[in-house]
Amino acid sequence: MKRSAILALGVASLLWAAAGSAGADEVVIAAQYPLSGPMASYSGPFLREGTEIAIQRINETQMLGKGRTLKVIIEDNAGDRNQAISLMNRFATSDNALAVLGVYGSYLSLPAAPVANELKIPFLAIAASPAIVQAGPWSFILIEQPNDSMKLLAQYAAERLHVKTAALVFDRANDASVRLKDSFAKYLKERGGSVVSEDGISAQDTNFAPIATKIASEKIDALFLESVPSVAGNFLVQVRQAGLSPDVKLLASGQVSSPVFRSIAGAAAEGILYPADYVADMSGEENKYFADEYRKRSHKDPDQNAAWAYTGMLLLAHAIHDAGPGADRAKVRDAMAKLTNVEVPLGAGKFSYDKDRMPNFDLIMLQVVKGVPQIVK
Amino acid sequence: MVEFVLTYRPLFDLICVYTILAFSQYAALRAGLFSLATPGFASIGGYAGAIVLKETHLGPILGALAAALCGVAAGLFLSLPLARLRGAFQSIATIGFVQIMVSLTLYAQPITGGALGFNAIPKVATTGPLVLVVIAIAALLAVINRSGIGRAFDAIRQDYTVARSLGISVSRYFRYAFALSGAIGALGGCLLAYNTYSIQPDVFGFPMLVSVIAAVILGGRSMVAGPIVGTVFLIVLPELIRPLADERLLLQGLLLIVVIIYLPQGIVDSLVHRWKLRRASTVARAEQGERAHGVPLP
Amino acid sequence: MLAQQLLNGVVVGAVYALFSLGLTLVFGMHRILNLAHGAVFMWGALIGYFAVTLAGLPLWAAFIVAVFGAGLVSVALELCVFRPLRRHQGDEFGTIVASIGANLILMQLAQQATNAQTLRFPFGIFPILFYDIAGLRVSLQQLVILGAVAVIVVALLAFLFKTSLGSEARAVAVDERTSMLLGVNPGKVYLTSFLIAGMLAGAAGVILGVAFNSVSYVMGDAVMLQAFVVIVLGGLGSVTGAVLAGILIGMIQTLTTAYISTELSDAVVFGLLFVVLLIRPDGFFAGLHTEYRVA
């Protein structure tokens, strides 16, 4: 080859190598959420907003470590499991992400978790099912165990509201929903209560008249509701229409903290009580920043989903920082498992993983009063 | 080169599995049976095969066999009321059957995993075995086509009143067709489970029904090559023209309407038909030419 | 409580009947099993929803707009799909396949129009009032639904038996070729029957969309399945059959959901379909009121 050509080739490869290493101080995290599809209305946009604010926070405070910036790839899995899996593949291979956040919900996260373990990439699922954690050492969950939230709810119901009998309504197609329902039933019975009826509905159902009529005719102190916000709202409207006595206390899981629930249920939701890991007015340094930023951007209060996404990002960032500069995925994973007392907007404000990699932060009780959720003591 | 194969292998596997499902639909339509039950058969076969593979030590081959047998049973069960009835009833009932299978597999959570699906199925149906199965089924169908059963199917498909007057027991052959369609459909579902790591109830729902019927209508219901061509076309086209991939269902709907009106025999059958006509006319023209030149006819 | 559930069943069954009437008429008269009927129903609900939320119409006006809108969608199906098929010598199987294709297209369009979300009519679109009638808690909504369906069915029967267009329709149902010889224009009859079927479906769509507070692009599929059972049970082409079978299926579905489980209610209704197909595929009401049978 001609000498000038060799020189040109040499310079080109040097430039290319330089360009390639220019991103060395950039950390890539990938996130996938249901931004379109049936789940999107109550989750997608909020998850995304929470993530974006987190990116801002992380880069401003140099949470990853000096000189390191965070870049997040956000993709849409459309609520479809196959897409969730193929995105996981893409993130781990061609996108070269250091960790993955999201997928959202046990339904989507459960099939994605084994893939993350196969590809050996740390995966933080915005979900509650312990089966995700059991799928392997690389998959983590963010949401507190149902047992803790349901224990709080059952305790409150039995001791403060003197609830003795309850009808339970849950989403029969959802593993987490069934678990929540069973958990509530267990703790209620422990405190001397009894379950009058258990009815499984499906997120695709719209005609709740038969179940609503049945429940309205039962002698119950409380109605427990666990389903996605839009369906829970619709169900509540119909059960009120069927003539549910106004004396019956309304109890629910954290799903109803979504503003989508309140907008669909309207006046039917008055007085509903639920345990939450998040409400916009919570105190705490981290929440103050988060809620203020959120309100600035979207002109409304942040909801639980946004808080989850924000928290997830924070947790990953702390883990990446703890793992040290130039850490690979394995080190990040180890750091994740050791996270303790990370400042987050959720619950009582501090997040830790216990020895079984289960999340720990304390919950609060909320009640919808005149359409606005209030913290209950 | 390796990358090409690696990237396109899942697509090729998918084509193989869906060709088998299309064969199931073809087996029914071939006999004039208006059954759309294939996704229901696939659901039975998929779960049966997955359960055998994961819960027992019988291995994938026996699993596939068990799946196929369940498919035959399901087909015969459907044939009980439907073998004696007219087309529209068969369609209604088989669409209902597909929906019922989706509901039942959702409901039977302890066995099937319900909405969360049956996961972590070992991938035993790799490309090699898949291709072998496709070839085997194609061969089987070709053999049936040439046999007495095949001729009876043809007669019934053309006109079942005439077939009956020829002494062919329409309901008996419908039963055969249901059993055949059931076996192949169940096998297809089983291989789907053995190839894609996990199955859920909604995989075997309406979208599969549409894909399968579209493949057979597009490719042709008469010759064995029809379902193969149709499936390849339907799966490959959205990959070639990326924007189409998002509108896949819309494309299939449009295709169904356009093809059934303007090319009702499907690609393969129409092409073969045209080729035969042209051959016939060339022979005729050749003979005319010979006669004009005084060549005596043999 | 049983009586209350039966009331629930009758109300939802009446709407199933309304929906199935269109399906059974078109099949009875023209031997066309229009699997896109569910999509017509869904578009009726959607048009009603948009009429209320985008055009700000009151519910009764939106209802009328939706009914005619759905009728037009149905007519479009006849003109763009079934008529060309007939002209190209399509057979019964061809119509089934073509209607599956049309259903798909209509559903995809709706999916895009709604962004795959479930839409809800604005809160309180229908006044929430209750009456105590014979010890039962009856809502105004339920009364209006039953009343509307009754009025529509009577109007339909009047059309079929008291108007000339109606008798032409019945003639075509009996024998298309002969009626052509007698001067009936079958093309006009096809358009009429598709228009009516569409209007019935549209009415059912708005009613269900308001009653159960959901309008989504998949809502047609669920109702189609109930309709299958209704038209088989009631006898293809029978008006009385469709009404009675519709109410019966509504009651069966409601009672199964209330007393056994929601999951199994679909299976029970379909089990019924299979049993009917086994023992009496012509339907149970075919023998009764034969003069009401269109075909």
Coordinates of C-alpha atoms in Angstrom, one line a residue, chain A residues 62-269:
Chain A
Q62 CA -23.2 13.9 40.3
M63 CA -24.8 10.9 42.0
L64 CA -22.9 8.5 39.8
G65 CA -19.6 9.9 40.8
K66 CA -17.4 12.7 39.7
G67 CA -17.4 13.4 36.0
R68 CA -19.9 10.7 35.1
T69 CA -23.1 11.5 33.4
L70 CA -26.1 9.4 33.1
K71 CA -27.7 8.5 29.8
V72 CA -31.0 6.7 29.8
I73 CA -32.5 4.9 26.9
I74 CA -36.3 4.8 27.3
E75 CA -38.3 2.3 25.1
D76 CA -41.9 1.3 24.8
N77 CA -42.9 -2.3 25.4
A78 CA -46.5 -1.6 24.7
G79 CA -47.6 -3.8 27.6
D80 CA -46.6 -6.8 25.5
R81 CA -44.5 -9.6 27.0
N82 CA -42.7 -10.5 23.7
Q83 CA -41.6 -7.0 23.3
A84 CA -40.5 -6.8 26.8
I85 CA -38.3 -9.8 26.2
S86 CA -36.8 -8.6 22.9
L87 CA -36.1 -5.1 24.4
M88 CA -34.3 -6.8 27.3
N89 CA -32.2 -8.6 24.7
R90 CA -31.5 -5.4 22.8
F91 CA -30.6 -3.5 26.0
A92 CA -28.1 -6.2 27.1
T93 CA -26.5 -6.7 23.7
S94 CA -26.5 -3.9 21.1
D95 CA -27.4 -1.0 23.5
N96 CA -24.7 -2.1 26.0
A97 CA -26.7 -0.9 29.0
L98 CA -25.2 -1.3 32.5
A99 CA -28.6 -2.0 34.1
V100 CA -32.3 -2.1 33.2
L101 CA -35.2 -0.5 35.0
G102 CA -38.9 -1.0 34.5
V103 CA -41.0 -3.3 32.4
Y104 CA -43.7 -2.5 35.0
G105 CA -45.9 -5.0 36.8
S106 CA -45.4 -8.7 37.5
Y107 CA -47.2 -9.7 34.3
L108 CA -44.5 -8.2 32.1
S109 CA -41.6 -8.5 34.5
L110 CA -41.9 -12.2 35.2
P111 CA -41.1 -13.4 31.7
A112 CA -38.4 -10.7 31.4
A113 CA -36.6 -11.7 34.6
P114 CA -35.2 -15.0 33.4
V115 CA -33.9 -13.3 30.3
A116 CA -32.1 -10.7 32.4
N117 CA -30.5 -13.5 34.5
E118 CA -29.5 -15.4 31.3
L119 CA -27.8 -12.3 29.9
K120 CA -26.4 -11.3 33.3
I121 CA -27.6 -7.8 33.4
P122 CA -28.9 -6.2 36.6
F123 CA -32.6 -5.6 36.3
L124 CA -34.8 -3.6 38.7
A125 CA -38.4 -4.4 38.1
I126 CA -41.1 -2.0 39.1
A127 CA -43.2 -4.9 40.4
A128 CA -43.9 -6.7 43.5
S129 CA -43.8 -10.4 42.8
P130 CA -41.1 -12.3 44.7
A131 CA -40.9 -14.7 41.9
I132 CA -39.0 -12.1 40.0
V133 CA -36.3 -12.1 42.7
Q134 CA -36.4 -15.9 42.8
A135 CA -35.7 -16.0 39.0
G136 CA -32.1 -15.3 39.8
P137 CA -29.5 -13.0 41.4
W138 CA -29.7 -10.4 38.7
S139 CA -33.3 -9.4 39.0
F140 CA -34.6 -7.1 41.8
I141 CA -37.9 -5.7 42.7
L142 CA -38.9 -2.2 43.9
I143 CA -42.2 -2.6 45.5
E144 CA -42.8 -3.6 49.1
Q145 CA -44.3 -6.9 49.7
P146 CA -48.0 -7.1 49.8
N147 CA -47.8 -8.6 53.2
D148 CA -46.6 -5.4 54.7
S149 CA -49.1 -3.1 53.0
M150 CA -52.0 -5.5 53.6
K151 CA -51.0 -6.0 57.3
L152 CA -51.2 -2.2 57.8
L153 CA -54.6 -2.0 56.0
A154 CA -56.1 -5.0 57.9
Q155 CA -54.8 -3.7 61.2
Y156 CA -56.3 -0.2 60.6
A157 CA -59.6 -1.7 59.4
A158 CA -60.0 -4.1 62.3
E159 CA -58.8 -1.8 65.1
R160 CA -59.8 1.7 64.0
L161 CA -62.9 1.0 61.9
H162 CA -64.1 -2.2 63.7
V163 CA -64.5 -4.1 60.5
K164 CA -65.6 -7.6 61.2
T165 CA -66.9 -8.8 57.8
A166 CA -65.6 -8.0 54.3
A167 CA -66.2 -8.8 50.7
L168 CA -63.1 -9.1 48.6
V169 CA -62.9 -8.2 44.9
F170 CA -59.6 -8.8 43.0
D171 CA -58.1 -9.3 39.6
R172 CA -58.2 -13.0 39.0
A173 CA -55.7 -12.9 36.1
N174 CA -53.0 -11.1 38.0
D175 CA -50.7 -13.0 40.4
A176 CA -49.9 -9.9 42.4
S177 CA -53.5 -9.1 42.9
V178 CA -54.3 -12.6 44.1
R179 CA -51.5 -12.3 46.6
L180 CA -52.6 -9.0 47.9
K181 CA -56.1 -10.3 48.4
D182 CA -54.9 -13.4 50.2
S183 CA -52.7 -11.4 52.3
F184 CA -55.5 -9.0 53.4
A185 CA -57.8 -11.9 54.1
K186 CA -55.1 -13.6 56.3
Y187 CA -54.4 -10.5 58.4
L188 CA -58.1 -9.7 58.7
K189 CA -58.9 -13.1 60.0
E190 CA -56.0 -12.9 62.4
R191 CA -57.7 -10.0 64.0
G192 CA -61.0 -11.7 64.3
G193 CA -62.6 -10.7 61.1
S194 CA -64.2 -12.9 58.4
V195 CA -64.4 -12.9 54.7
V196 CA -68.0 -13.1 53.4
S197 CA -67.2 -13.4 49.7
E198 CA -64.3 -13.4 47.2
D199 CA -64.9 -12.4 43.6
G200 CA -62.4 -12.4 40.9
I201 CA -62.9 -10.0 38.1
S202 CA -60.9 -9.5 35.0
A203 CA -59.3 -6.3 33.7
Q204 CA -61.2 -6.8 30.5
D205 CA -64.6 -7.0 32.2
T206 CA -67.0 -4.1 31.9
N207 CA -70.3 -5.6 33.1
F208 CA -70.0 -5.8 36.8
A209 CA -73.8 -5.7 37.5
P210 CA -74.1 -9.3 38.7
I211 CA -71.3 -9.1 41.2
A212 CA -72.2 -5.6 42.2
T213 CA -75.8 -6.6 42.9
K214 CA -74.6 -9.6 44.9
I215 CA -72.2 -7.6 47.0
A216 CA -74.7 -4.8 47.6
S217 CA -77.0 -7.4 49.1
E218 CA -74.4 -8.9 51.4
K219 CA -74.1 -8.0 55.1
I220 CA -70.6 -6.6 55.1
D221 CA -68.7 -3.9 57.1
A222 CA -66.2 -3.3 54.3
L223 CA -65.5 -3.9 50.7
F224 CA -61.9 -4.6 49.6
L225 CA -61.0 -3.8 46.1
E226 CA -57.8 -4.7 44.2
S227 CA -57.5 -4.1 40.5
V228 CA -55.9 -1.8 38.0
P229 CA -57.1 1.8 38.6
S230 CA -59.4 2.1 35.6
V231 CA -61.2 -1.2 36.3
A232 CA -61.3 -0.5 40.1
G233 CA -62.9 2.8 39.4
N234 CA -65.5 1.4 37.0
F235 CA -66.3 -1.4 39.5
L236 CA -66.8 1.1 42.3
V237 CA -69.2 3.2 40.2
Q238 CA -71.3 0.1 39.4
V239 CA -71.3 -1.2 42.9
R240 CA -72.6 2.1 44.2
Q241 CA -75.2 2.1 41.4
A242 CA -76.3 -1.3 42.6
G243 CA -77.1 0.2 45.9
L244 CA -74.1 -0.5 48.2
S245 CA -74.9 0.9 51.6
P246 CA -73.0 4.1 52.3
D247 CA -72.0 2.6 55.7
V248 CA -69.8 0.0 54.1
K249 CA -66.2 1.0 54.4
L250 CA -64.2 1.0 51.2
L251 CA -60.7 -0.5 51.4
A252 CA -58.3 -0.9 48.6
S253 CA -54.7 -1.7 47.7
G254 CA -52.2 1.0 46.6
Q255 CA -53.4 0.8 43.0
V256 CA -56.1 3.3 43.7
S257 CA -53.6 6.0 44.5
S258 CA -53.6 6.7 40.8
P259 CA -55.4 9.9 39.7
V260 CA -56.9 7.8 36.9
F261 CA -58.9 5.9 39.5
R262 CA -60.2 9.1 41.1
S263 CA -61.2 10.6 37.7
I264 CA -63.2 7.5 36.7
A265 CA -64.7 6.7 40.1
G266 CA -65.7 10.3 40.8
A267 CA -67.9 10.7 43.8
A268 CA -68.1 6.9 44.2
A269 CA -64.6 6.9 45.6

